[in-house]
XYZ file of C-alpha atoms in Angstrom:
620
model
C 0.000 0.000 0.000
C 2.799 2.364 1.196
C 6.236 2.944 -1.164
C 9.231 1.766 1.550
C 11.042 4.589 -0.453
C 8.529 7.317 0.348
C 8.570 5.828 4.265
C 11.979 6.177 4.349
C 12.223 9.589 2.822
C 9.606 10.900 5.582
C 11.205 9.080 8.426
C 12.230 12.779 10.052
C 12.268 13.015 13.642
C 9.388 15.502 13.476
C 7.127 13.400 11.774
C 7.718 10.371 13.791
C 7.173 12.824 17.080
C 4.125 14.347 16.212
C 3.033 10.704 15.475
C 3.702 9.350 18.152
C 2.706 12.195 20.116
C -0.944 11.577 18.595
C -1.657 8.366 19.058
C -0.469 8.594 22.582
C -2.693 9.121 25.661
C -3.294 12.300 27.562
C -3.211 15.867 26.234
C 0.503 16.230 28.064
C 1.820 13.963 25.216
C 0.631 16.382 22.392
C 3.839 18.072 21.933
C 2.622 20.778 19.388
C -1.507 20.599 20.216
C -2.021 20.019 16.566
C -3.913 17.198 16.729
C -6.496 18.138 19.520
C -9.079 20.789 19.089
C -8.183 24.420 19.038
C -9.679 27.529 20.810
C -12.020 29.563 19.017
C -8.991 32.303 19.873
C -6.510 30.411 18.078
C -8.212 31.376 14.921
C -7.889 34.990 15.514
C -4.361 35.441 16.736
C -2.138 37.812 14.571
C -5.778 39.551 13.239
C -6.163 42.159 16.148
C -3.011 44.475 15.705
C -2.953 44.299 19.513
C -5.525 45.109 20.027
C -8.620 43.605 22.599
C -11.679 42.555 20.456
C -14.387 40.029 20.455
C -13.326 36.465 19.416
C -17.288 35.268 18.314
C -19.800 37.597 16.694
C -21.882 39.011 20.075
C -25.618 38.397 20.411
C -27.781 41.155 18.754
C -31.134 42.501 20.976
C -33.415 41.872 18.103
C -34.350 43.083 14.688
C -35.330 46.524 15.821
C -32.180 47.351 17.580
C -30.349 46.738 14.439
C -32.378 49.001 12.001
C -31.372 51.755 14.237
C -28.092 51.194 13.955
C -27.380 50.933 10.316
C -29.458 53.296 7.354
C -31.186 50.739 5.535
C -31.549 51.262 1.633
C -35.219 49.573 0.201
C -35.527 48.090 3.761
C -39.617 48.746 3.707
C -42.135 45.777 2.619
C -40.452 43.978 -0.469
C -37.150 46.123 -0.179
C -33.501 44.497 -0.491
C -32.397 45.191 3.393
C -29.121 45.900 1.517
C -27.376 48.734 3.977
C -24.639 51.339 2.241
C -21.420 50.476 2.520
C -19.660 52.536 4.580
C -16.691 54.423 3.028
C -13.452 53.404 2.111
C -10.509 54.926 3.594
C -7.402 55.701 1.198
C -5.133 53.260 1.330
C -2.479 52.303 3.254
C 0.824 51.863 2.640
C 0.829 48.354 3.194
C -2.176 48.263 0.676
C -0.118 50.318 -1.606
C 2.890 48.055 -1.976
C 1.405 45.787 -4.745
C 2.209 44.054 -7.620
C 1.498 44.944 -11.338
C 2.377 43.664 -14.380
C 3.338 44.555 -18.107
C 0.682 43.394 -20.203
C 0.885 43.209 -23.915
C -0.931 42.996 -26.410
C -4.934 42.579 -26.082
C -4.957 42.055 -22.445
C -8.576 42.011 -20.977
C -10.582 44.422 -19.108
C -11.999 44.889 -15.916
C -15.512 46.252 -15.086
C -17.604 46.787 -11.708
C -21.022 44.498 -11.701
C -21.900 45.922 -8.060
C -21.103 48.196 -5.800
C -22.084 45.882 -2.692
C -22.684 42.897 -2.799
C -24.086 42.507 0.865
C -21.861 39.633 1.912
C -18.254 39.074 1.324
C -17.920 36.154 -0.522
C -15.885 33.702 1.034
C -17.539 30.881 -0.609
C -18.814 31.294 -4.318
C -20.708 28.803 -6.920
C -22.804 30.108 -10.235
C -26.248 28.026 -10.952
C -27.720 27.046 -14.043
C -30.720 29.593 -13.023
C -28.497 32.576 -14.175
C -27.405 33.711 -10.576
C -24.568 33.516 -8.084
C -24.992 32.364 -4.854
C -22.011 34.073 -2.529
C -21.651 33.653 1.532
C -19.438 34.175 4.005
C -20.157 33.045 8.088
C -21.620 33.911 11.231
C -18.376 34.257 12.413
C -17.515 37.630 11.366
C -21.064 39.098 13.060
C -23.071 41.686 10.497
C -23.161 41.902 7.181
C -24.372 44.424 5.138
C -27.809 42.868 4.247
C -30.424 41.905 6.349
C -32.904 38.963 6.467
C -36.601 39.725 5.943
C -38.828 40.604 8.517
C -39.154 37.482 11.027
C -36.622 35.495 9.407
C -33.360 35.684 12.215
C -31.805 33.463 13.032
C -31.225 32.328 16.228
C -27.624 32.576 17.533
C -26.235 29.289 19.557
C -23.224 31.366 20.316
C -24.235 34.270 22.124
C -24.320 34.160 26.014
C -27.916 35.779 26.129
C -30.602 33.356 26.146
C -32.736 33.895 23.246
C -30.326 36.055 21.425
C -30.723 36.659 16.986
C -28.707 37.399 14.292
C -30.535 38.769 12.134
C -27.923 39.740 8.901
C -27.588 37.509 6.024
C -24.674 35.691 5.873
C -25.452 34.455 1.933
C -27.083 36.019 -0.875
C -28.228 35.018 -4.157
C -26.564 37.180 -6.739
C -27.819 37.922 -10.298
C -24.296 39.017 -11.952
C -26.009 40.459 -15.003
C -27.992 43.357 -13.435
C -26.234 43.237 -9.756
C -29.400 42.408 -7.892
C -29.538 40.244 -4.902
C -31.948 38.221 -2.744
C -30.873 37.395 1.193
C -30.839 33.519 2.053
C -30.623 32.396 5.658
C -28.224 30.355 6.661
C -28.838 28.900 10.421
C -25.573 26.922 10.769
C -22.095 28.411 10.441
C -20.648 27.800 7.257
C -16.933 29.377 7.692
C -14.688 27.443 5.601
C -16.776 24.759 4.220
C -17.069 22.861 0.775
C -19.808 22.519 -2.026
C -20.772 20.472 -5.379
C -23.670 19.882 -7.397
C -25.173 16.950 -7.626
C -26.833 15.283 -10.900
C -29.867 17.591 -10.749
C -27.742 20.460 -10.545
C -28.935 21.509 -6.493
C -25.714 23.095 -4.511
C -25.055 20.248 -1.945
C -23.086 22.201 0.881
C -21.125 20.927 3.875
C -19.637 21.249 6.786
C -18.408 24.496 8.483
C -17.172 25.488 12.111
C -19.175 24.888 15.272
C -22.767 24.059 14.533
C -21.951 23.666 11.173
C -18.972 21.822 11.522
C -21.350 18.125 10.530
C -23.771 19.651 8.500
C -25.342 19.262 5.040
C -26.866 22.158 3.364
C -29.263 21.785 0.058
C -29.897 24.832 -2.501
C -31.665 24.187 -5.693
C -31.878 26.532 -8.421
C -34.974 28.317 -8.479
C -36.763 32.427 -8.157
C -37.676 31.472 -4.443
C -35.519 28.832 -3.070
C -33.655 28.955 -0.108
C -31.157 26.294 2.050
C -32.416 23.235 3.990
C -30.381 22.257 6.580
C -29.215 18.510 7.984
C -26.909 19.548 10.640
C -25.987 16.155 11.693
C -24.993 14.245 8.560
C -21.202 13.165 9.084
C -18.933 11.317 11.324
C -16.188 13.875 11.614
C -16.355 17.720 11.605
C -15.333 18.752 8.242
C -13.843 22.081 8.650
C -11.366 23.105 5.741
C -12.410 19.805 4.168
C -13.027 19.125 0.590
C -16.037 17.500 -1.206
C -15.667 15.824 -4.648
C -18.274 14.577 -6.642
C -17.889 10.610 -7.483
C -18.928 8.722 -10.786
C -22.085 7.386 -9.212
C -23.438 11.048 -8.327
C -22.501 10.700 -4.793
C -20.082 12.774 -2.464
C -16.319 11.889 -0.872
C -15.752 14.167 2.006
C -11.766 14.112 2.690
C -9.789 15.897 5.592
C -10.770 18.818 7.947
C -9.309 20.265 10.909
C -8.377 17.117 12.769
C -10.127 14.720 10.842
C -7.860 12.524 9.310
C -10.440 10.198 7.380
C -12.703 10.242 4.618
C -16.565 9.567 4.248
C -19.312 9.520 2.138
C -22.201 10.860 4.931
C -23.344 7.652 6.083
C -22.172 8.736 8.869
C -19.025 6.863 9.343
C -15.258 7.832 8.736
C -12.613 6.071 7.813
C -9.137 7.057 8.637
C -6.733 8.381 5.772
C -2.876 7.677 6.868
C -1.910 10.104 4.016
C -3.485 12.854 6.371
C -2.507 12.592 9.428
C 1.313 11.983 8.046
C 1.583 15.226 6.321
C 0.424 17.464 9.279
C 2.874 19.988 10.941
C 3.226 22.189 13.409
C 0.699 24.875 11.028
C -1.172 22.300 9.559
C -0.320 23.110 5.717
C -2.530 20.376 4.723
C -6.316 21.529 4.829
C -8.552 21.747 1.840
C -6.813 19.304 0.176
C -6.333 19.221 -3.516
C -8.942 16.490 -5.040
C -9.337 15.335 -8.340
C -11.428 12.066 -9.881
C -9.029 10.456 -12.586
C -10.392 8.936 -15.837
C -9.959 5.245 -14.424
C -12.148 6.270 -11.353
C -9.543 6.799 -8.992
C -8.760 10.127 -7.253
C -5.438 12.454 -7.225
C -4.806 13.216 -3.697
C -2.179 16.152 -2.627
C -1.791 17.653 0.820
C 0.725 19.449 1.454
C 3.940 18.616 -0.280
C 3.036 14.975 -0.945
C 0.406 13.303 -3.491
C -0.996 9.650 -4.191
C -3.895 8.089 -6.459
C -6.215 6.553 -4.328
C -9.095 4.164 -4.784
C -12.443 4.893 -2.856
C -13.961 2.276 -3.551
C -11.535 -0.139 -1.707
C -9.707 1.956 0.189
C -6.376 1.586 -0.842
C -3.885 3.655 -2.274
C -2.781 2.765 -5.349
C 0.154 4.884 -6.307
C 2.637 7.505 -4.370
C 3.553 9.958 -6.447
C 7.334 12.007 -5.485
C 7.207 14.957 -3.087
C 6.682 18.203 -4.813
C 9.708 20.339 -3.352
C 9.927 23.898 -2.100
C 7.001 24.488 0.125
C 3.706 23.618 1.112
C 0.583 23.583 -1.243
C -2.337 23.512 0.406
C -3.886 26.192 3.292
C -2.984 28.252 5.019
C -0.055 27.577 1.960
C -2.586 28.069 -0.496
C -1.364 27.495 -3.668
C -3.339 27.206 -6.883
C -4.566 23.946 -8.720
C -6.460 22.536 -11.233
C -6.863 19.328 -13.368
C -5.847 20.284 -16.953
C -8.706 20.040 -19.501
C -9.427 16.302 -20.631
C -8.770 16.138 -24.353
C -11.551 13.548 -25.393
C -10.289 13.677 -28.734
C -6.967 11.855 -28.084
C -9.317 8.421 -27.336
C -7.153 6.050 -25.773
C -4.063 8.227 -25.642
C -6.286 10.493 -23.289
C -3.660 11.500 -20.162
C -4.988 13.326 -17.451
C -2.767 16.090 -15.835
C -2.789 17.629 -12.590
C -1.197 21.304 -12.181
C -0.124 22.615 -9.237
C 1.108 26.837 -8.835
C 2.555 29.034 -6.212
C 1.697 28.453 -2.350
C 4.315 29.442 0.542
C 6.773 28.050 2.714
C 6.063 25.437 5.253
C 6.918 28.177 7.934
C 5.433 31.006 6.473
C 2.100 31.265 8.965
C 4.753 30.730 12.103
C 6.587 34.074 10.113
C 3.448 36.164 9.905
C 2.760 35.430 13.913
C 5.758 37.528 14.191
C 4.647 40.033 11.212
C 7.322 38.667 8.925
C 5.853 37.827 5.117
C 8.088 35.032 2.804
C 7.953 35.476 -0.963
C 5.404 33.781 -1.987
C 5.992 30.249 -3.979
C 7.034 30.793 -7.784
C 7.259 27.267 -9.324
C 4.121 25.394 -11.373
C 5.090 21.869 -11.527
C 2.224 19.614 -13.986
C 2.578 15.387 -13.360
C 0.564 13.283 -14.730
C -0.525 10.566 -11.425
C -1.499 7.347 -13.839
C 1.708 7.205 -15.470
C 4.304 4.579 -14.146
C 7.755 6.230 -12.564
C 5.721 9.920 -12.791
C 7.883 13.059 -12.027
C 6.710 17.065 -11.376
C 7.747 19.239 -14.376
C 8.581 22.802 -13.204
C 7.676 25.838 -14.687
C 7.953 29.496 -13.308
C 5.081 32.037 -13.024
C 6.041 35.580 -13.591
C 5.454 36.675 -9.942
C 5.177 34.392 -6.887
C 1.777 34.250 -5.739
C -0.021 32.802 -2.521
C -4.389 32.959 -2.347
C -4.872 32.755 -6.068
C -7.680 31.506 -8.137
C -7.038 29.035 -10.831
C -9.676 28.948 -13.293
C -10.055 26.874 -15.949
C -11.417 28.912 -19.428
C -13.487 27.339 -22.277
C -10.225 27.940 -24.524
C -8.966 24.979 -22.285
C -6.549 27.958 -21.101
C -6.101 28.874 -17.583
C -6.849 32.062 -15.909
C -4.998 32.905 -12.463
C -5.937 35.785 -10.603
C -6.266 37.406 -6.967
C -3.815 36.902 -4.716
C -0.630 37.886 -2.611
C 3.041 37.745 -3.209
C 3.849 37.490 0.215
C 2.886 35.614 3.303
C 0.188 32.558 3.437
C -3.484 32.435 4.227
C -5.380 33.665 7.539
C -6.080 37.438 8.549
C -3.330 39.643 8.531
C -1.119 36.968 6.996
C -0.797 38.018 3.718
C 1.064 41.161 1.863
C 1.776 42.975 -1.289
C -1.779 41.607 -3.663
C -0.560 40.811 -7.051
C -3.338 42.836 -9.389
C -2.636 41.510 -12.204
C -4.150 38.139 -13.673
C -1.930 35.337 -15.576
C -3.033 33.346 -18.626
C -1.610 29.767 -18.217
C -1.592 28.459 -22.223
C -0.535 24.507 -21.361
C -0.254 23.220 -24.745
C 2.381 26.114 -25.363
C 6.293 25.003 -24.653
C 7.808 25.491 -21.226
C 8.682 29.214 -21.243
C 5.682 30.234 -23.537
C 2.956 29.280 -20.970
C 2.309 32.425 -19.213
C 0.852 35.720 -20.853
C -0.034 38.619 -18.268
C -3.418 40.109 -18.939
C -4.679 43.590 -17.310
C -5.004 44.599 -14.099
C -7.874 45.041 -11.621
C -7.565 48.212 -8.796
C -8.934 46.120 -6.140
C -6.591 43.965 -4.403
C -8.130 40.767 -3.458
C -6.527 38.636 -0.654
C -7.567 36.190 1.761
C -11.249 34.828 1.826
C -12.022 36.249 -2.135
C -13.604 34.193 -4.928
C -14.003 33.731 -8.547
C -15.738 31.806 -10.879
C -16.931 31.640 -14.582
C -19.753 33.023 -15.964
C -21.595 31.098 -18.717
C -20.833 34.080 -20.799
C -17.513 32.735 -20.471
C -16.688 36.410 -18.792
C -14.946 36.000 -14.833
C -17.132 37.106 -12.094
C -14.292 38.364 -8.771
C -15.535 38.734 -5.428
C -15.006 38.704 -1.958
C -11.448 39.566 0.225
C -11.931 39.554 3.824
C -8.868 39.544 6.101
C -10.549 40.542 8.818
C -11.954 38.980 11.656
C -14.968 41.530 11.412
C -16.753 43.631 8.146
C -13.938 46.465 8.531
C -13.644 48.995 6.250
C -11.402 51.413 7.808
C -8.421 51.732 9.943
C -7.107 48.548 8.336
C -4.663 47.243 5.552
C -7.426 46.154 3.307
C -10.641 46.810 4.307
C -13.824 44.202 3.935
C -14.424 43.778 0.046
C -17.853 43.881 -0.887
C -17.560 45.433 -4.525
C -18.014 42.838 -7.429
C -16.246 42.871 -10.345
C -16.360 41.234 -13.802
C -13.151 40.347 -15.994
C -13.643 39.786 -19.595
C -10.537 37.506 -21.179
C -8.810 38.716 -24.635
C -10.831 36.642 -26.215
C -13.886 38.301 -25.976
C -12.461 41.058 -27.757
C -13.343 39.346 -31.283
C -16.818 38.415 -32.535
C -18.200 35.557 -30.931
C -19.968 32.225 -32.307
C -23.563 31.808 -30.637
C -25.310 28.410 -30.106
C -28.684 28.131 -31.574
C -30.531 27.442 -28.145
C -33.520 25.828 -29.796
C -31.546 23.302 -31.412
C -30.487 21.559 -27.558
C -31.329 18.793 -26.946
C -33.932 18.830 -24.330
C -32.839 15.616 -22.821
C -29.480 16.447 -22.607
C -26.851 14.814 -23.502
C -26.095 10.868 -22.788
C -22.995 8.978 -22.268
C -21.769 7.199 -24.972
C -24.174 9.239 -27.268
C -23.877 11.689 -30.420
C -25.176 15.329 -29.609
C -25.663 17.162 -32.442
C -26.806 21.026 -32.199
C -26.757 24.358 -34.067
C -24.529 27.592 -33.848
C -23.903 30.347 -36.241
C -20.449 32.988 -36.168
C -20.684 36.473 -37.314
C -20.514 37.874 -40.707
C -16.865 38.362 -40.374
C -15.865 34.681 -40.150
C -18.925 33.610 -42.949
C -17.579 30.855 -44.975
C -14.317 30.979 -43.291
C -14.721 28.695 -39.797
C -14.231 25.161 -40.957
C -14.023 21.577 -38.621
C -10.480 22.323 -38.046
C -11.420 25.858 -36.650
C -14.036 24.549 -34.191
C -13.713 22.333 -30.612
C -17.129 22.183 -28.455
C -15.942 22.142 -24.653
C -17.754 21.179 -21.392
C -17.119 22.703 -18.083
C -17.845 21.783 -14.876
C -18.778 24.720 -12.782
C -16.766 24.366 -9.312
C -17.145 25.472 -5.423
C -14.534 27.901 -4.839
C -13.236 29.136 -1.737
C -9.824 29.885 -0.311
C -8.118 29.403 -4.103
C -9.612 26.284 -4.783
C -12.362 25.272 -6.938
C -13.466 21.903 -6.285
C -14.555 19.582 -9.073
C -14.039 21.816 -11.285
C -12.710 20.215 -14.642
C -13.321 21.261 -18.088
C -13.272 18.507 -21.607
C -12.830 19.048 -24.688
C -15.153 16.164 -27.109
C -14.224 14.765 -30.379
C -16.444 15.967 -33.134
C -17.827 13.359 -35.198
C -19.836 15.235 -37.816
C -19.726 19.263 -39.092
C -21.755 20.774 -41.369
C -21.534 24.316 -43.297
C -24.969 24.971 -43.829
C -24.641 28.353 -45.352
C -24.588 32.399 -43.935
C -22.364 31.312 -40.909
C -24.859 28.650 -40.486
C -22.931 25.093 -38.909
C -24.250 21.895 -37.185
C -21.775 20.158 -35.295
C -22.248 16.525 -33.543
C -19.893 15.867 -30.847
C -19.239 12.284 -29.063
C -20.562 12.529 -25.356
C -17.720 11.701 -22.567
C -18.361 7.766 -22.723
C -18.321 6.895 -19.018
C -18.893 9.195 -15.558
C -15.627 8.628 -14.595
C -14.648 11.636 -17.306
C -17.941 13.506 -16.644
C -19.744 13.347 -13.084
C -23.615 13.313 -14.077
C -24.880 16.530 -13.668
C -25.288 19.999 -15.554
C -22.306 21.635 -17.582
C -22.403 24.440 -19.566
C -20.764 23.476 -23.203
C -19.375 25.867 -25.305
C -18.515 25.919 -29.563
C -15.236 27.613 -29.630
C -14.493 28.736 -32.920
C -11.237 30.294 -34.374
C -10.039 30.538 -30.352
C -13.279 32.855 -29.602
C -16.127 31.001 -27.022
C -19.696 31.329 -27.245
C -22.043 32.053 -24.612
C -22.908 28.678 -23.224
C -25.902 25.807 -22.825
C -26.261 24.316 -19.729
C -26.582 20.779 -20.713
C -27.317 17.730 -18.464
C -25.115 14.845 -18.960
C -26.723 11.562 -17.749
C -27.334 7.816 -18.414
């Protein structure tokens, strides 16, 4: 099961100590307390400037005591309870000292959707129903929307018996016109994890305290809002990650001291793999997950990797140590599977990338207000090939906290971010503005293209995901144990923005929506559809122009999007059917193990330039 070389290699006298100090008995034999719970404190340390402030959001009077204290905007029958931001401050210096690249060439542009959003967005997702649902926690008290009339919640945290809270902590967010519609969340979902399942309803889970076991449901609809199971696992899964298996059902994997997997049965099974790659900060939470094409999954926590089957337990490869840092938080380093090529058939290799992060003692540095250079390498392996190695690359700028998204080009987009320090308040310094196209079919040393830069810096606790106008939606940055949006570094972000690739900036094909399929599509099947391009490219776009992609859209929070995976499908059949008129049949992923069941927007990508997408349900 276990390599003897890769036991050997880890055989340090730290590991084997903080083993040995967990198994044994009695809190005195804990030498670092990283394996037994935390206090809530812990959490906040190095986020106070020295100064003396609450540790848990304090219980609120009631509804009416709050509407005094804030000017409500549309707060009357049917109104938004949205509250005005309060101003920003200029910035400090510390906010000053960023990073900005030279970008040439076509480079993207940046505009502002909203103004406030009403929650920072730790956690972010986009539904088929044309909005985005963004939330943060109960953790960091008011927000800057409230719930309707009657809805509080009531607070399990507050000393006062009977005590509400009765601010949002999630919205529903409609990122073409800005609008927004408060959803109540009754169990604390800081840190947590998210998928869809196969009818495309945001299953949510776990979080800190009362939320730290619980399952939340969200479908897609004018009126929905979440239903709550707050007893569904084993384990608290706090900085855990949920992945989405062939068979429609969930793996949850990690947590804060929860070394062990599950599928909500409840019942946990321990993962050595976890527990082994602990130190004295952890490093290893939210690992990186991804489901291979033979139904296995890619597992990485913090410097080390294997493939590992669920389905007996075992693992089935270890894969070499990835050098130079750690990877996953409060590391936080970017990562993605690279787009499945469907068209290669059996040749079809499935790689994992990996970019940026920190040093292993870079949250122990920022107790003392010390901030590393951020992690500069992207290493790619492939995890099913025998005698596998990393293959480094270099980004332009080290960066720590950045999203990796994956674009309908098959093209990755990184942005957001610090070039110094690691996650957690206060931890990280100098926000890298610009965004990075990643271009992996390019040679080493051609990969990365900077693209323009945004004016808001975006650190720990910010989001992004993409839009099925295949534009970027950016959110969120919170690194602050409170909504604070002055006499800080960088103040609570509640401004949305949109970022619209290079691509956009030629005439775009458009899919024929009628010509769908209804059904969706079915594995192993032909799906044939309609698109037309614009009278520039008439007569000119030909089978070799064209690729039709499908993209999974992920759960992101704290850099990573989960299950988020993108494949490009062989065409079988293209047709020129006059005035920029084509039909195009594609071959449908043949098994799950590509393609989760469940809804994925597909897009025609013609001459490099995507279309606006379908949502399209791929089933049995």
């Amino acid at each position: 099961m276990w390599a003897p070389a890769g036991l050997l290699l880890r055989a340090a006298v730290l590991s084997a100590t903080l083993l040995a100090a967990a198994e044994a008995d009695g809190a005195a034999n804990d030498v670092l307390n990283i394996f037994s719970p935390r206090s809530e404190s812990d959490y906040f340390h190095n986020a106070f400037q020295e100064r003396q402030e609450q540790v848990a959001p304090r219980g609120v009077g009631g509804e009416q005591q709050q509407q005094q204290e804030f000017v409500l905007t549309g707060a009357g029958p049917g109104g938004s309870g949205l509250t005005r931001a309060p101003p920003r401050a200029a910035p400090s210096k510390v906010a000053l000292d960023s990073v900005t690249l030279r970008a040439d060439g076509s480079a993207g542009a940046w505009s502002v959707v909203s103004e406030n959003s009403g929650v920072s967005a730790m956690h972010m997702v986009v539904m088929r129903h044309g909005k985005a649902i963004m939330f943060d926690t109960s953790t960091t008290g008011r927000s800057l929307v409230r719930l309707p009339a009657g809805g509080c919640r009531p607070d399990p945290r507050s000393k006062r018996p009977g005590a509400m809270d009765c601010w949002a902590h999630a919205v529903e967010f409609d990122y073409n016109t800005g609008a927004h519609r408060s959803l109540k969340i009754v169990t604390d979902t800081w840190c947590s994890s998210g998928a869809f399942d196969g009818d495309g309803n945001l299953v949510q889970t776990g979080g800190y305290f009362e939320g730290e076991k619980a399952v939340r449901y969200l479908s897609a609809c004018a009126n929905c809002d979440w239903k709550e199971f707050p007893k569904s696992f084993a384990e608290g899964r706090w900085y855990g990650t949920q992945h989405v298996l062939p068979d429609g059902r969930f793996i949850m994997i990690g947590g804060r001291r929860a070394f062990s997997y599950e599928f909500a049965n409840p019942k946990a099974t321990p993962l050595r793999l976890l527990r082994e790659t602990t130190d004295d900060v952890e490093n290893n939470l939210y690992p990186f997950v991804n489901l291979l094409p033979d139904g296995t999954l890619f597992l990485f926590v913090n410097d080390r990797s294997v493939v590992f089957d669920y389905r007996t337990g075992q693992v089935v490869r270890e894969l070499p140590i990835l050098p130079g840092g750690a990877r996953n938080y409060p590391a936080s380093a970017m990562s993605a599977l690279l787009p499945l090529d469907l068209r290669r058939g059996a040749s079809l290799s499935a790689e994992v990338i990996i970019c940026g992060g920190a040093t292993k003692n870079a949250f122990k540095l920022g107790e003392n207000n010390t901030f590393p250079p951020a992690l500069r390498d992207c290493a790619r392996i492939n995890p099913s090939k025998p005698g596998a190695r990393w293959a480094l690359d270099q980004m332009p700028v080290g960066r720590v906290m950045g999203d990796m998204l994956i674009l309908p080009t098959g093209d990755l987009l990184m942005l957001n971010g610090a070039a110094r320090g690691c996650s957690g308040w206060g931890f990280g310094r100098q926000p890298v503005l610009s965004p990075v196209m990643y271009s992996p079919r390019q040679p080493r040393g051609k990969r990365f293209r900077a693209l323009a830069a945004t004016a808001v810096p975006r650190m720990y606790h910010s989001t992004s995901t993409l839009l099925p106008d295949a534009t970027v939606l950016v959110a969120g940055s919170n690194t602050n144990t409170a909504y604070n949006f002055s006499g800080v570094d960088f103040p609570t972000e509640v401004r949305v923005e949109r970022f619209t690739p290079p691509y956009l900036a030629a005439s775009r094909p458009s899919i024929d929506a009628a010509s769908v399929p209804g059904d969706g599509m079915r594995y192993g099947s032909r799906f044939t559809f309609r698109f037309t391009t614009p009278p520039g490219q008439q007569g000119v776009v030909g089978q070799g122009d064209v690729k039709v992609t499908m993209y999974a859209p992920p759960f992101t929070t704290h850099g990573y999007s989960m299950n988020q995976r993108l494949l490009i499908l062989p065409v079988s059949t293209f047709a020129v059917q006059g005035q920029g008129r084509h039909t195009v049949t594609v071959d449908a992923p043949p098994k799950p193990e590509l393609a989760p069941p469940g809804y994925y927007m597909v897009f025609v990508v013609a001459k490099g330039v995507p279309s606006k997408a379908a949502w399209v349900k791929i089933h049995k």
